[in-house]
Coordinates of C-alpha atoms in Angstrom, one line a residue:
Chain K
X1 CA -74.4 339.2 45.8
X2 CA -71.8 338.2 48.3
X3 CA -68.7 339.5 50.1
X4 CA -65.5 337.8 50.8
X5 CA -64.4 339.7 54.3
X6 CA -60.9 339.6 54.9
X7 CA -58.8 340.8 57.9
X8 CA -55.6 342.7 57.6
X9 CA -53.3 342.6 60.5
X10 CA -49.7 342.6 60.4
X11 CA -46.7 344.2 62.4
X12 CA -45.9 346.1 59.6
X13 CA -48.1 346.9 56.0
X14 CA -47.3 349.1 53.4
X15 CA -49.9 349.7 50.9
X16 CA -48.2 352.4 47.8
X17 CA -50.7 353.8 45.3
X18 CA -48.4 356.3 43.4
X19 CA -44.9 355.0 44.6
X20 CA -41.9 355.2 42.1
X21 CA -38.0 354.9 42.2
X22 CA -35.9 355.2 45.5
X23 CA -38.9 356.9 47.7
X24 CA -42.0 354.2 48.5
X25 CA -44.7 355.5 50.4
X26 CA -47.8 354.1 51.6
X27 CA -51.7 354.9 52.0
X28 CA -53.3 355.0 55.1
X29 CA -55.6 352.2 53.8
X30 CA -55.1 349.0 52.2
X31 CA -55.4 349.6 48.0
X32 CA -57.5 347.9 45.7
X33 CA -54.3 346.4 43.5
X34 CA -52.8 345.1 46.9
X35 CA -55.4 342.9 47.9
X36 CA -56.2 341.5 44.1
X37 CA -52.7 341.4 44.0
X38 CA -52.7 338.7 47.6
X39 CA -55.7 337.1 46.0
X40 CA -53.5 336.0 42.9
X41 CA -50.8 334.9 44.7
X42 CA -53.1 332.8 47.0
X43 CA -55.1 331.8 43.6
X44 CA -51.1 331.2 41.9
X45 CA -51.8 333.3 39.1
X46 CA -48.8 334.0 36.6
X47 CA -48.0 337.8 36.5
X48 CA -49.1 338.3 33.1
X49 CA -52.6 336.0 33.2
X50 CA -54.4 339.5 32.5
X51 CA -57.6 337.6 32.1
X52 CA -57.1 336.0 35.3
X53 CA -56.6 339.2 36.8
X54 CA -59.4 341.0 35.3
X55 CA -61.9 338.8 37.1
X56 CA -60.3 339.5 40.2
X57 CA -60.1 343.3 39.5
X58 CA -63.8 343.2 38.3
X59 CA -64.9 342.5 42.3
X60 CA -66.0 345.8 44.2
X61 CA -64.0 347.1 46.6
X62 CA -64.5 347.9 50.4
X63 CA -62.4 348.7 53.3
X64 CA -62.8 349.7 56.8
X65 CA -60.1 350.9 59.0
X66 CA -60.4 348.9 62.5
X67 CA -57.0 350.3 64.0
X68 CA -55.4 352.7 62.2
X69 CA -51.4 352.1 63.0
X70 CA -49.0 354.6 63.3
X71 CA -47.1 355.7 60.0
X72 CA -43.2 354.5 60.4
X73 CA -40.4 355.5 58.0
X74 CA -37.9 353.1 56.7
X75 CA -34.3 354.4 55.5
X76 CA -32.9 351.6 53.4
X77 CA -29.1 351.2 52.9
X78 CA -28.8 348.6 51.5
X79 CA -25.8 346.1 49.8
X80 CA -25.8 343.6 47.2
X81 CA -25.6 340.6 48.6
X82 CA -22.8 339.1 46.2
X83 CA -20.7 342.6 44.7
X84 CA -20.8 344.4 48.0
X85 CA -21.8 347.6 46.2
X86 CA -24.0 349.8 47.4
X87 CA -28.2 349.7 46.6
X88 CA -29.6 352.9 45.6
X89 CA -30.2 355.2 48.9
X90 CA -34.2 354.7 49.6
X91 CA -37.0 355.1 51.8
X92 CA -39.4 353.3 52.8
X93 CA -42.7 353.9 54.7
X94 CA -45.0 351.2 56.4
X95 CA -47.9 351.2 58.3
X96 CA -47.0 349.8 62.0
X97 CA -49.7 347.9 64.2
X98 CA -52.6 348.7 61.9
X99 CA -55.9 346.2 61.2
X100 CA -58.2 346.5 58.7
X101 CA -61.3 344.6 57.2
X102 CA -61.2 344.5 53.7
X103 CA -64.6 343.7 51.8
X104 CA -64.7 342.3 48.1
X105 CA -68.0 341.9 46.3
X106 CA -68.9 339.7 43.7
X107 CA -70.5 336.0 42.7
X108 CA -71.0 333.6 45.6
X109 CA -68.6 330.9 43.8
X110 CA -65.9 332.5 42.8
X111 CA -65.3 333.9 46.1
X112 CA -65.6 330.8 47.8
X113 CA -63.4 329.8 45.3
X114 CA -61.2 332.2 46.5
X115 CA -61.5 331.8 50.0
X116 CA -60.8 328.1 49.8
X117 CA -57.3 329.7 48.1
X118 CA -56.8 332.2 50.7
X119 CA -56.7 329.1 53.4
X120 CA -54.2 327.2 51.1
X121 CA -52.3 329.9 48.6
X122 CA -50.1 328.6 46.5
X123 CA -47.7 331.8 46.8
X124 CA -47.3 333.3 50.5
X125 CA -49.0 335.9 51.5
X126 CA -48.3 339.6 52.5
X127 CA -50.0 342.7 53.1
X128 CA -49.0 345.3 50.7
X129 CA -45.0 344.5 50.6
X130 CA -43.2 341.1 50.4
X131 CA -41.4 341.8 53.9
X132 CA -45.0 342.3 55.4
X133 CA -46.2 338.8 56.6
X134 CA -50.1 338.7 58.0
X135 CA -50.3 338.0 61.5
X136 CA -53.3 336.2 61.7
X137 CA -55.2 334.4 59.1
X138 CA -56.4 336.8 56.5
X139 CA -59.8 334.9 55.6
X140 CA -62.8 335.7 57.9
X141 CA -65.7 334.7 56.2
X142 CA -68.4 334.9 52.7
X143 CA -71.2 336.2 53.8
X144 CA -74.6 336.6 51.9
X145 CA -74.9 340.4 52.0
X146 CA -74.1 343.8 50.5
X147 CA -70.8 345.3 50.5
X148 CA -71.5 347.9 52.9
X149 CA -73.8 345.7 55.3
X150 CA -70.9 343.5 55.5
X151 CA -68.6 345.9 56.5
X152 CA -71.2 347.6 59.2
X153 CA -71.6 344.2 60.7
X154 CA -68.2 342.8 61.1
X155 CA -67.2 342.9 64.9
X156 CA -64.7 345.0 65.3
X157 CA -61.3 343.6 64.7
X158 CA -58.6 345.7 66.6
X159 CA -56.4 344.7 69.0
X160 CA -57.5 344.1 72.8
X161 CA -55.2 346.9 73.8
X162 CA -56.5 349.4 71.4
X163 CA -60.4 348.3 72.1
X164 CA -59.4 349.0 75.8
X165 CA -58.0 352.6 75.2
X166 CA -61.5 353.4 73.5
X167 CA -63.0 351.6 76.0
X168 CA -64.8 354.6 77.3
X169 CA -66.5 354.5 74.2
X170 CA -69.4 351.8 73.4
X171 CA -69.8 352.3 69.8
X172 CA -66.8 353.2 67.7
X173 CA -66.7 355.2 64.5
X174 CA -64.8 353.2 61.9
X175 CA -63.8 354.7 58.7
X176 CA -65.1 353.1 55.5
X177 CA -63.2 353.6 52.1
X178 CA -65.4 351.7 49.2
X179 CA -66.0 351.9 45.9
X180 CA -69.4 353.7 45.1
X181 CA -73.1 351.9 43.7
X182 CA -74.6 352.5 40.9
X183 CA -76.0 356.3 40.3
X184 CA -73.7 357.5 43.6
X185 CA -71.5 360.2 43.4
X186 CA -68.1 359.9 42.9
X187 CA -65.8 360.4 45.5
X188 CA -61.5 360.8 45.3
X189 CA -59.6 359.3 42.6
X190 CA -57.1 356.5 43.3
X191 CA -54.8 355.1 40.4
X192 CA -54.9 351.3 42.2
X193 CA -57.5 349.4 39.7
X194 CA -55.0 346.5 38.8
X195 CA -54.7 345.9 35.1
X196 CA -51.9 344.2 34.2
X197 CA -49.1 342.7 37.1
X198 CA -46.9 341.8 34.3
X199 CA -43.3 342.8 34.6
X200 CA -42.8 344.2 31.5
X201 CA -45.7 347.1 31.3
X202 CA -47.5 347.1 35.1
X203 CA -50.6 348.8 34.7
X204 CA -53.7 350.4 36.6
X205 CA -56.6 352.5 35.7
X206 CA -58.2 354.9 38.2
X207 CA -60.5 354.0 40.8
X208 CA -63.1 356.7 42.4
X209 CA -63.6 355.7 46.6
X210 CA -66.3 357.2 48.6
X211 CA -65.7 357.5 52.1
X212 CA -68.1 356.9 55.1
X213 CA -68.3 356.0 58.5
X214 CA -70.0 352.8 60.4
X215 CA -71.0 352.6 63.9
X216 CA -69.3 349.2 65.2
X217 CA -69.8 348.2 68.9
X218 CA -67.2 347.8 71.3
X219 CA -66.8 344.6 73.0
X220 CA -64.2 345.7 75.8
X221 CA -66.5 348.6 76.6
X222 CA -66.0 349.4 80.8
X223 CA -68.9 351.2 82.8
X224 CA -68.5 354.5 84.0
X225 CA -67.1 354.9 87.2
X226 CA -69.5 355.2 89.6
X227 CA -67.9 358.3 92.3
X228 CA -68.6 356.8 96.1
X229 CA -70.8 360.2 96.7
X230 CA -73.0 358.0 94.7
X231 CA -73.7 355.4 96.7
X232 CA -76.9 356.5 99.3
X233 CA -76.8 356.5 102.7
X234 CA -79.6 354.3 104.0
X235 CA -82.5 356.1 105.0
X236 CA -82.7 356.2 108.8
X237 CA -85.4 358.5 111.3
X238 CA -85.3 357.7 114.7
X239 CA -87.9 360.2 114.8
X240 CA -90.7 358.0 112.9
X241 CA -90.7 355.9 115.9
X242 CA -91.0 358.6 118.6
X243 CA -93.6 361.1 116.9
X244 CA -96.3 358.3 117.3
X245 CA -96.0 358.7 121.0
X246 CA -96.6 362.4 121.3
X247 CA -99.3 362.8 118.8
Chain J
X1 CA -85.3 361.9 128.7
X2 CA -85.6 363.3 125.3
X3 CA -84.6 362.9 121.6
X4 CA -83.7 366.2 120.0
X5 CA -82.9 366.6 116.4
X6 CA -81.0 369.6 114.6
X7 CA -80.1 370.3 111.4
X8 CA -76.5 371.8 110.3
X9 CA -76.6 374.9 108.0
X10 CA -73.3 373.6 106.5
X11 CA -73.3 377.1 104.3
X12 CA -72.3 378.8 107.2
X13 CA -68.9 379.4 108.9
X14 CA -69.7 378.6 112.6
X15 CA -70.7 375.2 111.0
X16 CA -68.0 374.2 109.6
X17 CA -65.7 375.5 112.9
X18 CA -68.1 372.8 114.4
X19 CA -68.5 370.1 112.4
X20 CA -64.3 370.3 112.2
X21 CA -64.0 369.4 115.8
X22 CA -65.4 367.3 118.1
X23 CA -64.3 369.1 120.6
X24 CA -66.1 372.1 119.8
X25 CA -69.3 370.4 119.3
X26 CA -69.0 368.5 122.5
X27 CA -68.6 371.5 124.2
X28 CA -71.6 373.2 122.6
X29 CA -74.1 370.5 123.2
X30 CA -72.9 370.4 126.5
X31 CA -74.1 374.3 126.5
X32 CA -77.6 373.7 125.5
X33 CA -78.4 372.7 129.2
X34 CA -79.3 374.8 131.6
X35 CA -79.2 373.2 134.5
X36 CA -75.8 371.7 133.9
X37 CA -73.2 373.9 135.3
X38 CA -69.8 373.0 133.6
X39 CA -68.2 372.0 136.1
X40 CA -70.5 369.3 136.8
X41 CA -69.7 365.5 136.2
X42 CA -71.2 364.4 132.9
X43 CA -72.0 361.2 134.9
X44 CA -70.1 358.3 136.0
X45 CA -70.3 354.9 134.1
X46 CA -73.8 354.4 135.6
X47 CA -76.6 356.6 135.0
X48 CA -78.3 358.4 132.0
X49 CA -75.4 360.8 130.2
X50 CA -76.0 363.6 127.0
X51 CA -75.2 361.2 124.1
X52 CA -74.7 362.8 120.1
X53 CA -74.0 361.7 117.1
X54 CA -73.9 363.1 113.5
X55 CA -75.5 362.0 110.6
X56 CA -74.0 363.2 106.9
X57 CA -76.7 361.8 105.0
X58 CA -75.4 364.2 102.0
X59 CA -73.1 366.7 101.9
X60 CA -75.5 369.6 102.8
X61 CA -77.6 367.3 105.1
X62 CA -76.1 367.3 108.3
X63 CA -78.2 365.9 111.4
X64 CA -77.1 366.3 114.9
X65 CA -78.9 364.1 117.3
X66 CA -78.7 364.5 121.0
X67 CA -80.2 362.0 123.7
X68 CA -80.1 363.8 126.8
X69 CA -81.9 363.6 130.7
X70 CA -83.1 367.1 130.3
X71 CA -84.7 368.9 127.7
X72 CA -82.1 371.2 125.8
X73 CA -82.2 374.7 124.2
X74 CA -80.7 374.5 121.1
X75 CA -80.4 378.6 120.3
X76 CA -77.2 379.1 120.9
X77 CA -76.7 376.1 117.9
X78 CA -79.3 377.8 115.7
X79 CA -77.8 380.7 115.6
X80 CA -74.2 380.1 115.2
X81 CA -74.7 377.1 112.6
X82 CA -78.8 377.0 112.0
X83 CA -81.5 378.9 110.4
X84 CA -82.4 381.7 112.9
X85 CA -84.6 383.8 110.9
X86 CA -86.6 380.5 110.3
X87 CA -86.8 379.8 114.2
X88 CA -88.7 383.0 114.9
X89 CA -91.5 381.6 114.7
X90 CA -92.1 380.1 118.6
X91 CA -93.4 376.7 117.1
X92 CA -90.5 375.8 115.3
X93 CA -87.9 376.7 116.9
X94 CA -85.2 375.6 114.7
X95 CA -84.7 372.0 116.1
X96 CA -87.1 369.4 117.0
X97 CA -87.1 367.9 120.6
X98 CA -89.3 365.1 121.8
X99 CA -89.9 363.3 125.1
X100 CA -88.1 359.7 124.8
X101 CA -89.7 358.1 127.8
X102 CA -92.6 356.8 126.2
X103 CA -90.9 354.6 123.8
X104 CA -88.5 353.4 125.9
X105 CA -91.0 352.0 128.0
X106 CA -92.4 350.6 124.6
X107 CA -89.5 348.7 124.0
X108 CA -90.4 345.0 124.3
X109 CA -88.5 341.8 123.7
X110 CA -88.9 340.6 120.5
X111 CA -89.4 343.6 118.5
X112 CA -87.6 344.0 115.6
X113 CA -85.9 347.6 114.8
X114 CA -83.7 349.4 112.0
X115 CA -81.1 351.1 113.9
X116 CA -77.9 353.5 113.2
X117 CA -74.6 353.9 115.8
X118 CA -71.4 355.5 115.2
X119 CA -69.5 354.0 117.6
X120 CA -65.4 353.6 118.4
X121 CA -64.4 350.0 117.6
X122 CA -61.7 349.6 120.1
X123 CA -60.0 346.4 121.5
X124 CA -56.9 346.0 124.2
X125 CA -53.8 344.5 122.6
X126 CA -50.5 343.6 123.8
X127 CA -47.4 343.7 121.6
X128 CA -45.3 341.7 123.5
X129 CA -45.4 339.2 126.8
X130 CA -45.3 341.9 130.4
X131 CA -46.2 345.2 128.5
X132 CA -48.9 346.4 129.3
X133 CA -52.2 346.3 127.2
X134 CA -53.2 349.2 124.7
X135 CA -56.1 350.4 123.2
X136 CA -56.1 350.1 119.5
X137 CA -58.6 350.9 116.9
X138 CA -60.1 348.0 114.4
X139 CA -59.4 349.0 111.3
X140 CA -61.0 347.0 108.9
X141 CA -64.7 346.6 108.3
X142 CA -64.7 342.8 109.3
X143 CA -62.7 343.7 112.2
X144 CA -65.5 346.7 113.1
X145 CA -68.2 344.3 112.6
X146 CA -66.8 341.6 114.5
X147 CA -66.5 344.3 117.2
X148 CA -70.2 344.7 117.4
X149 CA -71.2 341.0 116.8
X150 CA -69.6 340.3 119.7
X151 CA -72.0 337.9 121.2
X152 CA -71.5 339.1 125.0
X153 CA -71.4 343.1 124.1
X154 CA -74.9 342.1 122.1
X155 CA -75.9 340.3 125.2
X156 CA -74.7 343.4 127.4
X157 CA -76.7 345.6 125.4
X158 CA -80.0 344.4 125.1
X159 CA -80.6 342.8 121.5
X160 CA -79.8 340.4 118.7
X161 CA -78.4 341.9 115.2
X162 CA -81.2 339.9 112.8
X163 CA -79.6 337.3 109.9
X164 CA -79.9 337.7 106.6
X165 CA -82.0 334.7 104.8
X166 CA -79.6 332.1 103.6
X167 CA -80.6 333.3 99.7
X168 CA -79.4 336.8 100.1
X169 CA -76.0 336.2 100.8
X170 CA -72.9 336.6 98.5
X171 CA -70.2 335.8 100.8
X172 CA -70.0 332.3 102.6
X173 CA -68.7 332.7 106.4
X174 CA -65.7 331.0 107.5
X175 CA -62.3 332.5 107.6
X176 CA -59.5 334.7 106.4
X177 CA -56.2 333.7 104.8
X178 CA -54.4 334.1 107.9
X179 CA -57.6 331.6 109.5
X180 CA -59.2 334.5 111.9
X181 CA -63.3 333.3 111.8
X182 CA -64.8 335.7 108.9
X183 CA -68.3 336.2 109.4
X184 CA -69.0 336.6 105.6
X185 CA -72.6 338.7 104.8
X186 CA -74.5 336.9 107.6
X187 CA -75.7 339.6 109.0
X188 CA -77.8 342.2 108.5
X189 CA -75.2 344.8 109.1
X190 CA -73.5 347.3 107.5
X191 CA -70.5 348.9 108.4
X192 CA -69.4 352.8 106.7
X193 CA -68.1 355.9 106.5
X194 CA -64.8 355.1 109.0
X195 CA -63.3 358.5 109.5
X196 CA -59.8 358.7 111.6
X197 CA -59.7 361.8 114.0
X198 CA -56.9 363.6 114.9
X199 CA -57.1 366.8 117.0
X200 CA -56.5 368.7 119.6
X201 CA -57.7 369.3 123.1
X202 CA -56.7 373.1 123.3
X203 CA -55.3 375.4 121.0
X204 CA -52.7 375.7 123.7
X205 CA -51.4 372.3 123.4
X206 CA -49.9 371.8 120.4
X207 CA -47.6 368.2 120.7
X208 CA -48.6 365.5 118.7
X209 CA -48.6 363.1 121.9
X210 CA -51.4 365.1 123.6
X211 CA -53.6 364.8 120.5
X212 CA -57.0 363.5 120.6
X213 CA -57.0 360.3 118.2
X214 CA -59.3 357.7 117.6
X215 CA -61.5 356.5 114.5
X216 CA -65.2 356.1 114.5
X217 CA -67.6 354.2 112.2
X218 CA -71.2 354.2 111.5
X219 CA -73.2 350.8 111.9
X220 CA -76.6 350.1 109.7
X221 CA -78.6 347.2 110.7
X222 CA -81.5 345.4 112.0
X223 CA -81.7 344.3 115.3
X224 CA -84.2 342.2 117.5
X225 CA -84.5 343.3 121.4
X226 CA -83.8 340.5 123.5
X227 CA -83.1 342.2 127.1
X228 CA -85.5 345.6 127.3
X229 CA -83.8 347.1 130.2
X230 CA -80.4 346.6 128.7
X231 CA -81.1 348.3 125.8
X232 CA -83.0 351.0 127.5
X233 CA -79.4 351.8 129.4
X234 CA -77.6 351.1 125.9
X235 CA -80.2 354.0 124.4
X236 CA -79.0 356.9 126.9
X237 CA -75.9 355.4 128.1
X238 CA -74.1 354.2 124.9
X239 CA -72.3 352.0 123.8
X240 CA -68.2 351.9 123.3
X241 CA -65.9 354.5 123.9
X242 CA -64.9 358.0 122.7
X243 CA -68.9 359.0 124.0
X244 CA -67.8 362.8 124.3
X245 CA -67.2 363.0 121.1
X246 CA -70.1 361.8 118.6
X247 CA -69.6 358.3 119.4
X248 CA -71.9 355.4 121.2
X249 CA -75.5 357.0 120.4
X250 CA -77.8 354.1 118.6
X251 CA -81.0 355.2 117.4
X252 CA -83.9 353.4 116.8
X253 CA -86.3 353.6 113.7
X254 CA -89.3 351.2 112.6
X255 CA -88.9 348.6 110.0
X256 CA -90.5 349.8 106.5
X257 CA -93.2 347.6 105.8
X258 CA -92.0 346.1 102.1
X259 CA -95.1 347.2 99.4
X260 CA -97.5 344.4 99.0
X261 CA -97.2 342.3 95.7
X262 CA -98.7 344.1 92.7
X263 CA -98.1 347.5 93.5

């Protein structure tokens, strides 16, 4: 098996699993549907190729949260651009200054197919929202490995400031949200398992995520301070030279 | 002359009254004479003189070491800021005194030495053309080192601060930024533990002006002896300034032989 790795970074992300009408909230983690969703833009998918999608939506699932953002909240009032009226009063929530590595497993092909797309998508790309541009390039890599392997050896992807402010720490704890193997027990329930993007009848089954933790090094780790009690006085006994004489 | 050793209970109050101030401590090593009344002259510039000097090797190892013409009685030290109910015993006595003499006279030119001195880096400067010159403190370790690399206050005193081999240096010599000669890590010297001293003579003089003030740093090195007689007099005389209070004694101690290969 391999795994398509993909970093999410991005000023702002907003990834809704249950959002409806006027209020749009977000998870703390990137959803299943938003990333197939990004990989059939990049792959130019029409909205209701549902066979298209299922193959893309038949790929397991894995995501780690590298930095986790802070939650920011988004009152919309908004006017139509032509009448002048009023849009419907709404909020909005995103996910500010977060980064995530996002896993998908399946056959070796296809996902080179897709990240050859990913480097050259035929829609733009955005994290979660359409106002929510990547910052960086969202590919990273294939790699020949499990899901979970791949996700435990991905350096870790935060920012430089954030990897300083842990830097007391040498190994961080990342969170990992992934879909579970075979014979595992099943963990929460998400509705975000695309199956249908068309307009007319969007649709999406439930999805079960275990969570865990992986240990991920930290490559702006700092010493310890040493105190300046620490540093020894150099030995000195005037008295090593004298004894000799009186014994 | 003699070498006498004694070690601060720091626990106790009269040792921290003490160690505080200089002043004190002077006044008690001067006490642990007999024969030395006090109103008699310490010595002029000539002639053998009490030298000490303390040595915080960690915060509850305090040395004091005393080079003196006479041999002292330390008991009113012992049991002010010492172990006296350790010091009954006749044979240990609370400090340990030896006769110096002997390895004076062993001191030969060539040999090579570990040595320790908290001394008062001091130089004369004048601020501006006609005023008269002042004595200031060097304040920065290259500044203090220069002070004691002084090739005619080496020559004065008897020996040769050793160089380190050219593969154990990390700093080039040369000069500073503002082009005063820098002697980079040449030498086998260390300079640490620079305190600044403010106190004052009496508790009955209080003005700043008449405050005692001066700043004193301990030297680690290795030295060759080039001139024995010179550093005989540098051994009981001193070296530098401020000699009342803790500053000018060097001590001598032998080199450690480095453990032979395969150990």
């Amino acid at each position: 098996m391999s795994v398509l790795v993909l970093r999410l970074a991005a000023p702002l992300q907003a990834w809704g699993a249950s959002a409806r009408f006027v209020r749009r909230t977000t998870e703390s983690a990137p959803t299943k549907s938003g990333v197939i969703g990004m990989l059939a833009a990049a792959q130019g998918l029409d909205r209701d190729d549902d066979a298209g999608l299922s193959r893309l939506a038949a790929l397991r699932f894995g995501v780690r949260i590298d930095q986790p953002g802070t939650r920011v909240r988004d009152f919309q009032t908004a006017h139509h651009a032509v009448t002048g009226k009023s849009m419907p009063l709404s909020e909005r929530f995103y996910l500010a200054d977060a980064v995530f590595v996002a896993a998908l497993e399946g056959e070796g092909a296809f996902l080179d197919e897709l990240h050859t797309a990913l480097r050259a998508p035929v829609h733009p790309l955005f994290l979660g929202r359409r106002s929510c541009p990547p910052a960086l390039p969202v590919e990273l890599a294939t790699r020949d490995s499990s899901l979970l392997q791949a996700l435990r050896d991905e350096p870790w992807q935060a920012s430089g400031w954030y990897q300083r402010l842990r830097g007391k720490e040498h190994t961080v704890s990342l969170s990992v949200l992934r879909e579970p193997v075979q014979g595992e027990e099943h963990g929460d329930i998400l509705r975000d398992q695309p199956l249908s993007f068309a307009a007319a009848h969007r649709r999406h089954a439930l999805r079960s995520v275990v969570s865990t933790t992986v240990e991920v090094p930290n490559p702006r780790a700092v010493a310890p301070r040493v105190p300046a009690a620490a540093h020894p006085v150099p030995r000195h006994e005037p008295f090593d030279a004298v004894e000799e004489e009186t014994l | 002359m003699y070498l006498t050793r004694f070690r601060v209970n720091t626990a106790r109050p009269g040792a921290r009254r003490l160690l505080s101030s200089p002043q004190s401590l002077h006044a008690a090593v001067m006490a642990s004479f007999p024969g030395l009344l006090p109103t008699t002259s310490t010595g002029g510039a000539e002639g053998p003189r009490v030298l000490w000097r303390l040595d915080h090797n960690a915060r509850a190892e305090v040395f004091l070491y005393v080079v003196s013409p006479g041999r002292p009685d330390l008991t009113h030290l012992v049991e002010q800021a010492g172990w006296p109910a350790a010091a009954l015993d006749p044979d240990t006595p609370g400090w340990q005194s030896r006769p110096y003499t002997p390895f004076l006279d062993r001191l030969a030119a060539g040999d090579v030495w570990e040595f320790r001195l908290t001394a008062n880096p001091v130089h004369q400067i004048r601020r501006k053309d006609g005023e008269p010159t002042k004595r200031t403190a060097h304040l920065t370790p290259v500044h203090q080192q220069g002070w004691l690399l002084d090739p005619k206050r080496q020559e004065r005193a008897g020996f040769r601060i050793l160089e380190k081999p050219q593969d154990q240096r990390l700093l080039p010599g040369g000069t500073t930024h503002h082009n005063h000669p820098h002697h980079g890590d040449r030498y086998q010297l260390t300079v640490r533990d620079e305190r600044a001293l403010s106190f004052a003579k009496s508790r009955e003089e209080r003005s700043q002006a008449h405050r005692v003030k001066f700043v004193m740093v301990t030297f680690d090195g290795r030295l060759e002896v080039t001139d024995p007689d010179a550093l005989r007099r540098t051994l009981t005389q001193g070296l530098g300034k401020a000699k009342a209070y803790g500053c000018g004694l060097m001590t001598l101690a032998p080199v450690p032989t480095p453990p032979a290969p395969g150990e």
